[in-house]
Short mmCIF file of C-alpha atoms in Angstrom, two decimals:
data_model
loop_
_atom_site.label_atom_id
_atom_site.label_comp_id
_atom_site.label_asym_id
_atom_site.label_seq_id
_atom_site.Cartn_x
_atom_site.Cartn_y
_atom_site.Cartn_z
CA MET A 1 -34.00 -16.48 -20.52
CA SER A 2 -36.79 -14.00 -21.21
CA ASN A 3 -35.91 -10.36 -20.65
CA ARG A 4 -39.33 -9.51 -19.21
CA VAL A 5 -41.50 -10.66 -16.36
CA PRO A 6 -44.59 -12.53 -17.63
CA ASN A 7 -47.31 -9.96 -16.99
CA GLY A 8 -50.51 -11.07 -18.69
CA ARG A 9 -53.35 -12.01 -16.37
CA ILE A 10 -54.06 -15.24 -18.25
CA ALA A 11 -50.41 -16.26 -18.47
CA ARG A 12 -49.76 -15.60 -14.79
CA GLY A 13 -53.09 -17.10 -13.72
CA GLY A 14 -52.34 -20.23 -15.72
CA ARG A 15 -48.98 -20.69 -14.04
CA LEU A 16 -50.51 -20.24 -10.62
CA GLY A 17 -53.28 -22.68 -11.43
CA ARG A 18 -50.86 -25.36 -12.59
CA LEU A 19 -48.73 -24.81 -9.50
CA ALA A 20 -51.70 -25.08 -7.16
CA ALA A 21 -52.99 -28.17 -8.93
CA GLY A 22 -49.57 -29.80 -8.88
CA GLN A 23 -48.82 -29.34 -5.22
CA ALA A 24 -48.72 -32.52 -3.21
CA ILE A 25 -48.66 -30.52 0.00
CA ARG A 26 -52.35 -30.62 0.92
CA GLY A 27 -54.57 -31.61 3.77
CA VAL A 28 -52.33 -30.53 6.60
CA GLY A 29 -54.49 -30.76 9.71
CA THR A 30 -52.88 -28.31 12.09
CA ARG A 31 -54.83 -27.26 15.16
CA LEU A 32 -53.63 -24.41 17.28
CA SER A 33 -53.68 -23.55 20.96
CA MET A 34 -52.38 -20.78 23.18
CA VAL A 35 -49.27 -18.91 22.05
CA GLY A 36 -49.01 -20.96 18.88
CA ARG A 37 -48.34 -24.43 20.30
CA THR A 38 -49.39 -27.15 17.90
CA GLU A 39 -50.85 -30.59 18.33
CA GLU A 40 -49.40 -33.54 16.46
CA ALA A 41 -51.47 -33.67 13.27
CA ARG A 42 -48.97 -33.87 10.40
CA ARG A 43 -48.96 -35.72 7.16
CA ARG A 44 -45.42 -37.00 6.63
CA LEU A 45 -44.00 -36.39 3.18
CA SER A 46 -40.99 -38.12 1.73
CA GLU A 47 -37.82 -36.06 1.35
CA ARG A 48 -37.90 -36.43 -2.41
CA SER A 49 -41.49 -35.25 -2.89
CA ALA A 50 -40.99 -32.37 -0.46
CA MET A 51 -37.87 -31.15 -2.23
CA GLN A 52 -39.61 -31.47 -5.59
CA ALA A 53 -42.44 -29.33 -4.27
CA ALA A 54 -39.99 -26.73 -2.96
CA GLN A 55 -38.14 -26.69 -6.27
CA GLN A 56 -41.44 -26.19 -8.10
CA LEU A 57 -42.25 -23.23 -5.87
CA VAL A 58 -38.84 -21.66 -6.45
CA THR A 59 -38.96 -22.16 -10.22
CA VAL A 60 -42.52 -21.00 -10.86
CA LEU A 61 -42.85 -18.21 -8.31
CA GLY A 62 -39.29 -17.02 -8.81
CA GLY A 63 -39.82 -16.77 -12.54
CA MET A 64 -43.01 -14.78 -12.10
CA LYS A 65 -41.66 -12.21 -9.60
CA GLY A 66 -44.25 -9.69 -8.40
CA ALA A 67 -46.88 -10.53 -5.80
CA ALA A 68 -46.73 -14.24 -6.61
CA MET A 69 -43.05 -14.36 -5.69
CA LYS A 70 -43.72 -12.30 -2.56
CA LEU A 71 -45.98 -15.13 -1.44
CA GLY A 72 -43.08 -17.55 -1.70
CA GLN A 73 -40.80 -15.18 0.18
CA MET A 74 -43.30 -14.94 3.02
CA LEU A 75 -43.62 -18.71 3.18
CA SER A 76 -39.85 -19.08 3.41
CA VAL A 77 -39.75 -17.68 6.95
CA LEU A 78 -42.38 -20.10 8.25
CA ASP A 79 -42.20 -23.61 9.59
CA LEU A 80 -44.69 -25.16 7.20
CA ASP A 81 -45.27 -28.07 9.57
CA LEU A 82 -45.33 -30.45 6.62
CA LEU A 83 -42.22 -32.54 7.00
CA PRO A 84 -40.48 -34.82 9.42
CA GLU A 85 -38.47 -32.59 11.72
CA GLU A 86 -35.13 -33.64 10.23
CA GLN A 87 -36.21 -32.49 6.75
CA ARG A 88 -37.82 -29.13 7.50
CA GLU A 89 -34.60 -27.14 7.33
CA MET A 90 -33.88 -28.39 3.81
CA PHE A 91 -37.37 -27.38 2.68
CA ARG A 92 -37.09 -23.94 4.28
CA ALA A 93 -33.66 -23.40 2.76
CA LYS A 94 -35.05 -24.16 -0.68
CA LEU A 95 -37.89 -21.68 -0.27
CA ALA A 96 -35.38 -19.14 1.07
CA GLU A 97 -33.93 -18.99 -2.44
CA LEU A 98 -36.97 -16.86 -3.26
CA ARG A 99 -35.81 -14.43 -0.61
CA ASP A 100 -32.07 -14.44 -1.02
CA ARG A 101 -31.17 -15.99 -4.38
CA ALA A 102 -34.11 -15.41 -6.67
CA PRO A 103 -33.50 -16.11 -10.38
CA ALA A 104 -31.50 -13.18 -11.77
CA PHE A 105 -32.45 -11.15 -14.84
CA PRO A 106 -29.75 -10.60 -17.49
CA PHE A 107 -27.88 -7.36 -16.90
CA ALA A 108 -28.53 -6.05 -20.41
CA ALA A 109 -32.25 -5.86 -19.66
CA MET A 110 -31.68 -4.22 -16.29
CA GLN A 111 -29.17 -1.73 -17.73
CA ASN A 112 -31.86 -0.54 -20.14
CA VAL A 113 -34.11 0.19 -17.18
CA ILE A 114 -31.35 2.14 -15.39
CA GLU A 115 -30.41 4.19 -18.43
CA ASP A 116 -34.03 4.98 -19.27
CA ASP A 117 -34.23 6.65 -15.84
CA LEU A 118 -30.75 8.07 -15.29
CA GLY A 119 -29.06 8.20 -18.68
CA PRO A 120 -25.79 6.38 -19.51
CA LEU A 121 -24.30 4.51 -16.56
CA SER A 122 -21.08 6.50 -16.77
CA ARG A 123 -22.97 9.73 -16.16
CA THR A 124 -24.00 8.70 -12.63
CA PHE A 125 -21.60 5.92 -11.66
CA ALA A 126 -17.81 5.73 -11.64
CA ASP A 127 -18.06 1.95 -11.38
CA PHE A 128 -20.96 -0.49 -11.66
CA ASP A 129 -20.80 -4.22 -10.90
CA PRO A 130 -23.20 -6.06 -13.26
CA THR A 131 -23.54 -9.03 -10.89
CA PRO A 132 -26.57 -8.52 -8.62
CA ILE A 133 -25.99 -8.75 -4.88
CA ALA A 134 -29.68 -9.43 -4.19
CA ALA A 135 -32.75 -10.37 -6.20
CA ALA A 136 -36.24 -10.06 -4.82
CA SER A 137 -39.89 -9.82 -5.81
CA ILE A 138 -39.85 -6.37 -7.44
CA GLY A 139 -36.27 -5.83 -8.53
CA GLN A 140 -32.57 -6.67 -8.33
CA VAL A 141 -29.91 -4.87 -6.33
CA TYR A 142 -26.43 -4.02 -7.60
CA ARG A 143 -23.25 -2.62 -6.07
CA ALA A 144 -21.87 0.59 -7.61
CA GLN A 145 -19.69 3.62 -6.86
CA LEU A 146 -20.62 7.24 -7.43
CA HIS A 147 -18.19 9.76 -8.87
CA ASP A 148 -17.70 11.24 -5.40
CA GLY A 149 -16.42 7.85 -4.19
CA ARG A 150 -19.47 6.74 -2.22
CA GLN A 151 -20.33 3.04 -2.36
CA VAL A 152 -24.02 2.59 -3.15
CA ALA A 153 -26.68 -0.05 -3.60
CA VAL A 154 -28.76 0.33 -6.78
CA LYS A 155 -32.20 -1.32 -6.76
CA VAL A 156 -33.68 -1.71 -10.22
CA LYS A 157 -37.17 -2.85 -11.13
CA TYR A 158 -37.60 -5.87 -13.34
CA PRO A 159 -38.81 -4.90 -16.82
CA GLY A 160 -42.59 -5.29 -16.90
CA VAL A 161 -42.97 -5.93 -13.18
CA ASP A 162 -45.54 -3.13 -12.76
CA ARG A 163 -47.96 -4.93 -15.06
CA ALA A 164 -47.08 -8.26 -13.44
CA VAL A 165 -48.15 -6.99 -10.02
CA GLU A 166 -51.36 -5.60 -11.49
CA ALA A 167 -52.05 -9.01 -13.00
CA ASP A 168 -51.38 -10.67 -9.65
CA MET A 169 -53.92 -8.39 -8.02
CA ARG A 170 -56.51 -9.37 -10.59
CA ASN A 171 -55.54 -13.00 -10.04
CA LEU A 172 -56.00 -12.73 -6.30
CA MET A 173 -58.37 -15.68 -6.16
CA MET A 174 -55.80 -17.85 -7.91
CA ILE A 175 -53.11 -16.75 -5.46
CA SER A 176 -55.51 -17.63 -2.66
CA ARG A 177 -55.90 -21.12 -4.14
CA LEU A 178 -52.12 -21.47 -4.31
CA TRP A 179 -51.72 -20.37 -0.71
CA LYS A 180 -54.40 -22.86 0.33
CA ALA A 181 -52.61 -25.67 -1.53
CA ILE A 182 -49.47 -24.97 0.48
CA LEU A 183 -50.88 -23.85 3.82
CA PRO A 184 -54.58 -24.78 3.91
CA SER A 185 -55.59 -22.71 6.92
CA ALA A 186 -54.11 -19.46 5.58
CA ALA A 187 -56.36 -18.68 2.62
CA ASP A 188 -58.30 -15.66 3.88
CA GLU A 189 -58.95 -13.70 0.70
CA GLU A 190 -59.39 -10.36 2.45
CA VAL A 191 -55.99 -10.67 4.10
CA LEU A 192 -54.43 -11.54 0.77
CA ALA A 193 -56.21 -8.59 -0.85
CA GLU A 194 -54.71 -6.19 1.66
CA ILE A 195 -51.26 -7.69 1.16
CA ALA A 196 -51.60 -7.40 -2.62
CA ARG A 197 -52.67 -3.75 -2.40
CA ASN A 198 -49.69 -2.91 -0.23
CA ILE A 199 -47.32 -4.84 -2.47
CA GLY A 200 -48.43 -2.50 -5.22
CA SER A 201 -46.98 0.39 -3.22
CA GLU A 202 -43.54 -1.21 -3.57
CA LEU A 203 -43.60 -0.15 -7.21
CA ASP A 204 -43.45 3.54 -6.25
CA TYR A 205 -39.68 4.03 -5.98
CA ALA A 206 -40.01 7.81 -5.60
CA ARG A 207 -42.16 7.26 -2.51
CA GLU A 208 -39.74 4.65 -1.20
CA ALA A 209 -36.79 7.01 -1.63
CA ARG A 210 -38.56 9.71 0.40
CA THR A 211 -39.56 7.18 3.04
CA GLN A 212 -36.07 5.72 3.34
CA HIS A 213 -34.56 9.18 3.74
CA HIS A 214 -37.13 9.89 6.48
CA VAL A 215 -36.33 6.68 8.37
CA ALA A 216 -32.56 7.05 7.89
CA THR A 217 -32.77 10.55 9.34
CA ARG A 218 -34.76 9.28 12.32
CA TYR A 219 -32.13 6.61 13.09
CA ARG A 220 -29.06 8.72 12.36
CA GLY A 221 -26.64 8.35 15.25
CA HIS A 222 -28.61 5.50 16.83
CA PRO A 223 -26.30 3.40 19.02
CA TYR A 224 -27.52 0.02 17.74
CA ILE A 225 -29.53 0.45 14.52
CA THR A 226 -28.62 1.94 11.16
CA VAL A 227 -30.68 2.63 8.05
CA PRO A 228 -28.88 3.45 4.78
CA ASP A 229 -29.97 6.79 3.37
CA ALA A 230 -31.53 7.20 -0.06
CA ILE A 231 -29.63 9.41 -2.51
CA GLU A 232 -32.73 11.03 -3.94
CA ASN A 233 -31.08 13.02 -6.71
CA HIS A 234 -29.92 9.73 -8.25
CA CYS A 235 -33.27 7.94 -8.01
CA GLY A 236 -35.89 7.55 -10.72
CA PRO A 237 -39.27 5.86 -11.24
CA ASN A 238 -37.58 2.49 -11.69
CA VAL A 239 -34.22 2.97 -9.94
CA LEU A 240 -33.52 3.49 -6.24
CA VAL A 241 -29.98 4.42 -5.14
CA THR A 242 -29.03 4.22 -1.45
CA ASP A 243 -25.93 4.06 0.68
CA LEU A 244 -24.44 0.56 0.68
CA VAL A 245 -24.40 -1.61 3.80
CA ASP A 246 -21.72 -4.24 3.26
CA GLY A 247 -22.83 -6.40 6.17
CA ARG A 248 -23.30 -10.01 7.20
CA PRO A 249 -26.55 -11.57 5.92
CA PHE A 250 -29.20 -12.88 8.27
CA GLN A 251 -28.34 -16.49 7.52
CA GLU A 252 -24.95 -16.00 9.19
CA LEU A 253 -26.54 -14.41 12.25
CA ARG A 254 -28.36 -17.63 13.08
CA SER A 255 -25.10 -19.27 14.12
CA LEU A 256 -23.97 -16.49 16.49
CA PRO A 257 -23.72 -17.15 20.25
CA ASP A 258 -26.92 -17.04 22.30
CA ALA A 259 -26.12 -13.69 23.89
CA GLU A 260 -25.57 -12.01 20.53
CA ARG A 261 -28.76 -13.47 19.09
CA THR A 262 -30.60 -12.17 22.16
CA ARG A 263 -29.20 -8.69 21.48
CA LEU A 264 -30.16 -8.82 17.80
CA GLY A 265 -33.61 -10.16 18.61
CA GLU A 266 -34.30 -7.19 20.87
CA LEU A 267 -33.21 -4.79 18.13
CA ILE A 268 -35.47 -6.48 15.59
CA TYR A 269 -38.37 -6.24 18.05
CA ARG A 270 -37.71 -2.57 18.70
CA PHE A 271 -37.42 -1.68 15.03
CA TYR A 272 -40.49 -3.54 13.76
CA ILE A 273 -42.83 -3.62 16.80
CA THR A 274 -41.99 -0.82 19.22
CA ALA A 275 -41.85 1.78 16.44
CA LEU A 276 -45.49 1.14 15.54
CA PHE A 277 -46.69 2.09 19.01
CA THR A 278 -44.22 4.90 19.71
CA GLU A 279 -43.85 6.48 16.27
CA HIS A 280 -47.16 5.36 14.66
CA GLU A 281 -45.24 4.07 11.67
CA PHE A 282 -43.67 0.75 10.82
CA CYS A 283 -42.07 -1.35 8.13
CA GLY A 284 -44.65 -3.80 6.82
CA ASP A 285 -42.21 -6.27 5.29
CA PRO A 286 -40.22 -7.95 8.06
CA HIS A 287 -38.17 -10.75 6.59
CA PRO A 288 -34.57 -11.92 6.92
CA GLY A 289 -33.48 -10.58 3.54
CA ASN A 290 -34.01 -7.04 4.85
CA ILE A 291 -31.70 -7.41 7.87
CA LEU A 292 -27.89 -7.18 7.86
CA LEU A 293 -25.26 -6.94 10.59
CA ALA A 294 -23.11 -3.92 9.74
CA PRO A 295 -19.33 -4.02 10.27
CA ASP A 296 -19.63 -1.61 13.22
CA GLY A 297 -21.97 -4.02 15.05
CA ARG A 298 -25.14 -2.10 14.42
CA LEU A 299 -28.11 -3.89 12.88
CA ALA A 300 -29.02 -2.52 9.46
CA PHE A 301 -32.54 -2.54 8.03
CA VAL A 302 -33.19 -2.08 4.33
CA ASP A 303 -36.17 -2.05 1.93
CA PHE A 304 -38.90 0.46 2.75
CA GLY A 305 -41.36 -0.11 -0.08
CA LEU A 306 -43.99 -1.32 2.40
CA TYR A 307 -43.42 1.30 5.07
CA THR A 308 -46.74 2.38 6.55
CA ARG A 309 -48.13 5.02 8.86
CA MET A 310 -51.16 4.53 11.09
CA SER A 311 -53.41 7.08 12.75
CA ALA A 312 -53.04 7.63 16.47
CA ALA A 313 -56.61 6.32 16.96
CA ASP A 314 -55.89 3.06 15.14
CA VAL A 315 -52.67 2.53 17.08
CA GLU A 316 -54.45 3.22 20.35
CA LEU A 317 -57.16 0.68 19.49
CA GLU A 318 -54.51 -1.99 19.01
CA ARG A 319 -52.80 -1.04 22.27
CA VAL A 320 -56.10 -1.09 24.20
CA ILE A 321 -57.08 -4.50 22.83
CA ILE A 322 -53.71 -6.14 23.54
CA ARG A 323 -53.57 -4.61 27.02
CA ALA A 324 -57.10 -5.81 27.77
CA ALA A 325 -56.12 -9.32 26.69
CA GLY A 326 -53.12 -9.29 28.96
CA GLU A 327 -55.38 -8.25 31.85
CA ASP A 328 -58.03 -10.88 31.04
CA ARG A 329 -60.73 -8.32 30.24
CA ALA A 330 -62.71 -10.27 27.64
CA ASP A 331 -65.86 -8.09 27.79
CA GLU A 332 -63.87 -4.95 26.97
CA ILE A 333 -62.35 -6.60 23.87
CA TYR A 334 -65.77 -7.80 22.74
CA ARG A 335 -67.38 -4.37 23.17
CA ALA A 336 -64.56 -2.60 21.34
CA TRP A 337 -64.72 -5.02 18.42
CA VAL A 338 -68.50 -4.73 18.14
CA GLU A 339 -68.23 -0.92 18.19
CA GLN A 340 -65.62 -1.04 15.42
CA GLY A 341 -67.70 -3.44 13.31
CA ILE A 342 -65.06 -6.13 13.59
CA VAL A 343 -67.42 -8.60 15.26
CA ASP A 344 -71.08 -8.97 14.31
CA PRO A 345 -73.06 -9.02 17.57
CA ASP A 346 -75.51 -11.48 15.98
CA ALA A 347 -72.78 -13.93 14.92
CA GLY A 348 -72.68 -15.79 18.21
CA VAL A 349 -69.10 -14.80 19.00
CA THR A 350 -68.44 -14.76 22.75
CA PRO A 351 -66.13 -12.44 24.69
CA GLU A 352 -64.12 -15.50 25.73
CA GLU A 353 -63.51 -16.41 22.08
CA CYS A 354 -62.31 -12.86 21.36
CA LEU A 355 -59.94 -13.03 24.30
CA GLY A 356 -58.66 -16.47 23.37
CA TYR A 357 -57.98 -15.39 19.81
CA ILE A 358 -56.02 -12.30 20.89
CA LEU A 359 -54.00 -14.30 23.39
CA ALA A 360 -53.20 -16.96 20.82
CA ALA A 361 -52.10 -14.43 18.19
CA THR A 362 -50.33 -11.88 20.43
CA GLY A 363 -49.55 -13.86 23.57
CA TRP A 364 -45.83 -13.58 22.99
CA HIS A 365 -46.09 -9.90 24.01
CA LEU A 366 -48.01 -10.74 27.17
CA ILE A 367 -46.29 -13.62 28.96
CA ASP A 368 -43.91 -12.31 31.61
CA GLU A 369 -41.18 -14.91 31.20
CA ASP A 370 -38.36 -15.77 28.84
CA ILE A 371 -39.64 -17.30 25.60
CA THR A 372 -37.46 -18.82 22.90
CA VAL A 373 -39.17 -18.09 19.60
CA THR A 374 -38.99 -21.06 17.25
CA PRO A 375 -40.26 -21.37 13.67
CA GLU A 376 -43.02 -23.70 14.83
CA LEU A 377 -44.31 -21.30 17.48
CA ALA A 378 -44.24 -18.37 15.07
CA THR A 379 -45.90 -20.25 12.22
CA SER A 380 -48.70 -21.47 14.44
CA ALA A 381 -49.48 -17.90 15.51
CA VAL A 382 -49.40 -16.72 11.88
CA VAL A 383 -51.78 -19.42 10.72
CA LEU A 384 -54.20 -18.74 13.55
CA ALA A 385 -54.28 -14.99 12.98
CA VAL A 386 -54.68 -15.30 9.22
CA ASP A 387 -57.57 -17.72 9.43
CA PRO A 388 -59.22 -18.27 12.80
CA ARG A 389 -61.63 -20.67 11.09
CA ALA A 390 -58.84 -23.24 11.08
CA SER A 391 -58.55 -23.01 14.84
CA ASP A 392 -60.66 -23.82 17.86
CA PHE A 393 -62.28 -20.37 17.61
CA SER A 394 -64.99 -21.37 15.15
CA GLY A 395 -67.32 -18.67 16.41
CA MET A 396 -65.11 -16.00 14.85
CA ARG A 397 -66.04 -16.85 11.28
CA ARG A 398 -67.29 -13.32 10.65
CA GLN A 399 -64.33 -11.49 12.10
CA ARG A 400 -63.14 -8.87 9.64
CA LEU A 401 -60.23 -6.68 10.66
CA PRO A 402 -60.14 -3.26 8.97
CA PRO A 403 -57.40 -3.07 6.31
CA GLU A 404 -55.03 -0.93 8.38
CA HIS A 405 -55.11 -3.49 11.18
CA VAL A 406 -54.66 -6.40 8.80
CA PHE A 407 -51.37 -4.89 7.68
CA SER A 408 -50.10 -4.06 11.16
CA ARG A 409 -50.95 -7.57 12.40
CA ARG A 410 -49.14 -9.02 9.40
CA ALA A 411 -46.05 -7.00 10.33
CA ASP A 412 -46.30 -8.14 13.95
CA LEU A 413 -46.66 -11.80 13.06
CA PHE A 414 -43.91 -11.85 10.47
CA THR A 415 -41.60 -10.13 12.92
CA TYR A 416 -42.35 -13.07 15.18
CA ALA A 417 -41.51 -15.38 12.26
CA VAL A 418 -38.17 -13.62 11.70
CA LEU A 419 -37.35 -14.00 15.40
CA GLY A 420 -38.23 -17.67 15.06
CA GLN A 421 -35.65 -18.03 12.31
CA LEU A 422 -33.11 -16.46 14.66
CA HIS A 423 -34.08 -18.82 17.52
CA THR A 424 -33.74 -15.93 19.93
CA THR A 425 -34.80 -15.83 23.58
CA ASN A 426 -36.11 -12.86 25.52
CA ASN A 427 -38.76 -11.69 27.92
CA TRP A 428 -40.76 -10.00 25.18
CA HIS A 429 -43.31 -8.74 27.69
CA ARG A 430 -40.63 -6.65 29.41
CA LEU A 431 -40.01 -4.96 26.05
CA ALA A 432 -43.72 -4.65 25.32
CA ARG A 433 -44.46 -2.87 28.59
CA GLU A 434 -42.66 0.17 27.20
CA TRP A 435 -45.40 0.63 24.59
CA LEU A 436 -48.26 -1.11 26.40
CA TYR A 437 -48.00 0.97 29.59
CA ASP A 438 -45.51 3.70 28.71
CA GLU A 439 -43.09 2.31 31.27
CA PRO A 440 -39.36 3.11 31.21
CA PRO A 441 -37.07 0.50 29.66
CA THR A 442 -35.43 -2.15 31.80
CA THR A 443 -32.82 -3.54 29.39
CA GLU A 444 -29.36 -2.17 28.71
CA ILE A 445 -30.29 -1.56 25.08
CA GLY A 446 -33.54 0.16 26.04
CA LEU A 447 -31.80 2.47 28.52
CA ALA A 448 -29.12 3.41 25.97
CA VAL A 449 -31.75 4.11 23.30
CA ALA A 450 -33.77 6.25 25.72
CA ASP A 451 -30.63 8.25 26.58
CA TRP A 452 -29.86 8.72 22.87
CA ARG A 453 -33.39 9.91 22.16
CA ALA A 454 -33.24 12.35 25.07
CA ARG A 455 -29.98 13.80 23.78
CA SER A 456 -31.25 13.96 20.19
CA SER A 457 -34.52 15.75 20.95
#
């Protein structure tokens, strides 16, 4: 195995081109309606060809790492709507290897990266397990022990991954072609450009260490959520050391009883969605690999390379638009979007189309009833929001969300996708009213969190 990530633009572009050209998964005619429900318009693939396609994705994208592999990780939480129902789980499980069991780099190469930053292993660590406990798009994670006895997680960048991500950004059009080959309606280049730019921020481990310490401090003592703290004096440009959470992986959480999955679903919602509107900051990379159930029952969140802050004005615009949609005020949405330059007033877009689009993409926050989130529901909403041109809202061809809103919508939709993987049920609108209307919480978890915040302030 090579000890470096392929990082040349031509080499990486060639791999992506061959992968896109080789995909048999094309021409999926999925039409979308309110709250992500789909019509029956599927091309049935044989089990063998589907698994070959999944294996090709894992091999090529996993070997490339960087932004190309992030694409595969994102796809792994979606219901790709490509297979007979009885085969979808096998396909998703194969893609999930990109998230949970990505191809590992040899430890000798990774040790060089650690020691270039921190010096000899023995200087910092009393014990270091060379077998990675996780492997993702930017680096691998190892278990180690500090000299003071603390158990830690050590995230190490792949050698050459910085240049690989830069090459992926230059190859954005090729990545767009690959995405289109897999999920035809989700090839909006501007959305992919924003994702690629933010993926680049994952390379800044010093920033991530500061961010993780900030978030861990904010959640310290929380009754239901925990965030492992960064140990900043042991971090470097290519090495991030944090407290270790030795918890149950997300895959195991899917088999828990309904009541427990309901509890965990609410916590996921509060961490990824509510925080945006109450704290004006959020984690932009919701996916199952970043969620663990700690031994004390709290839900642990890790990986803060894509943590983002938004201005109060931008957050308020999102709140106003979603609230207007829930109250059926189409004209207000249209006027706000025209004022912000999101909709061209000469493009022929109607207020009703704006309203319909918002309801289809964010309706799960607005329906005052219990909704069980499934992969199919979540994927349909993702596809619609990424490319409204694939939907019934053809008049929205010129819609262009500002970059900050592209990223927050991505976080919202992929939180929905994570909840779909959990098959969790809740009245999401009851939770949303806390940030939509500044109403007091109505759930046991919400009341306990409010009491904790009051005591902590």
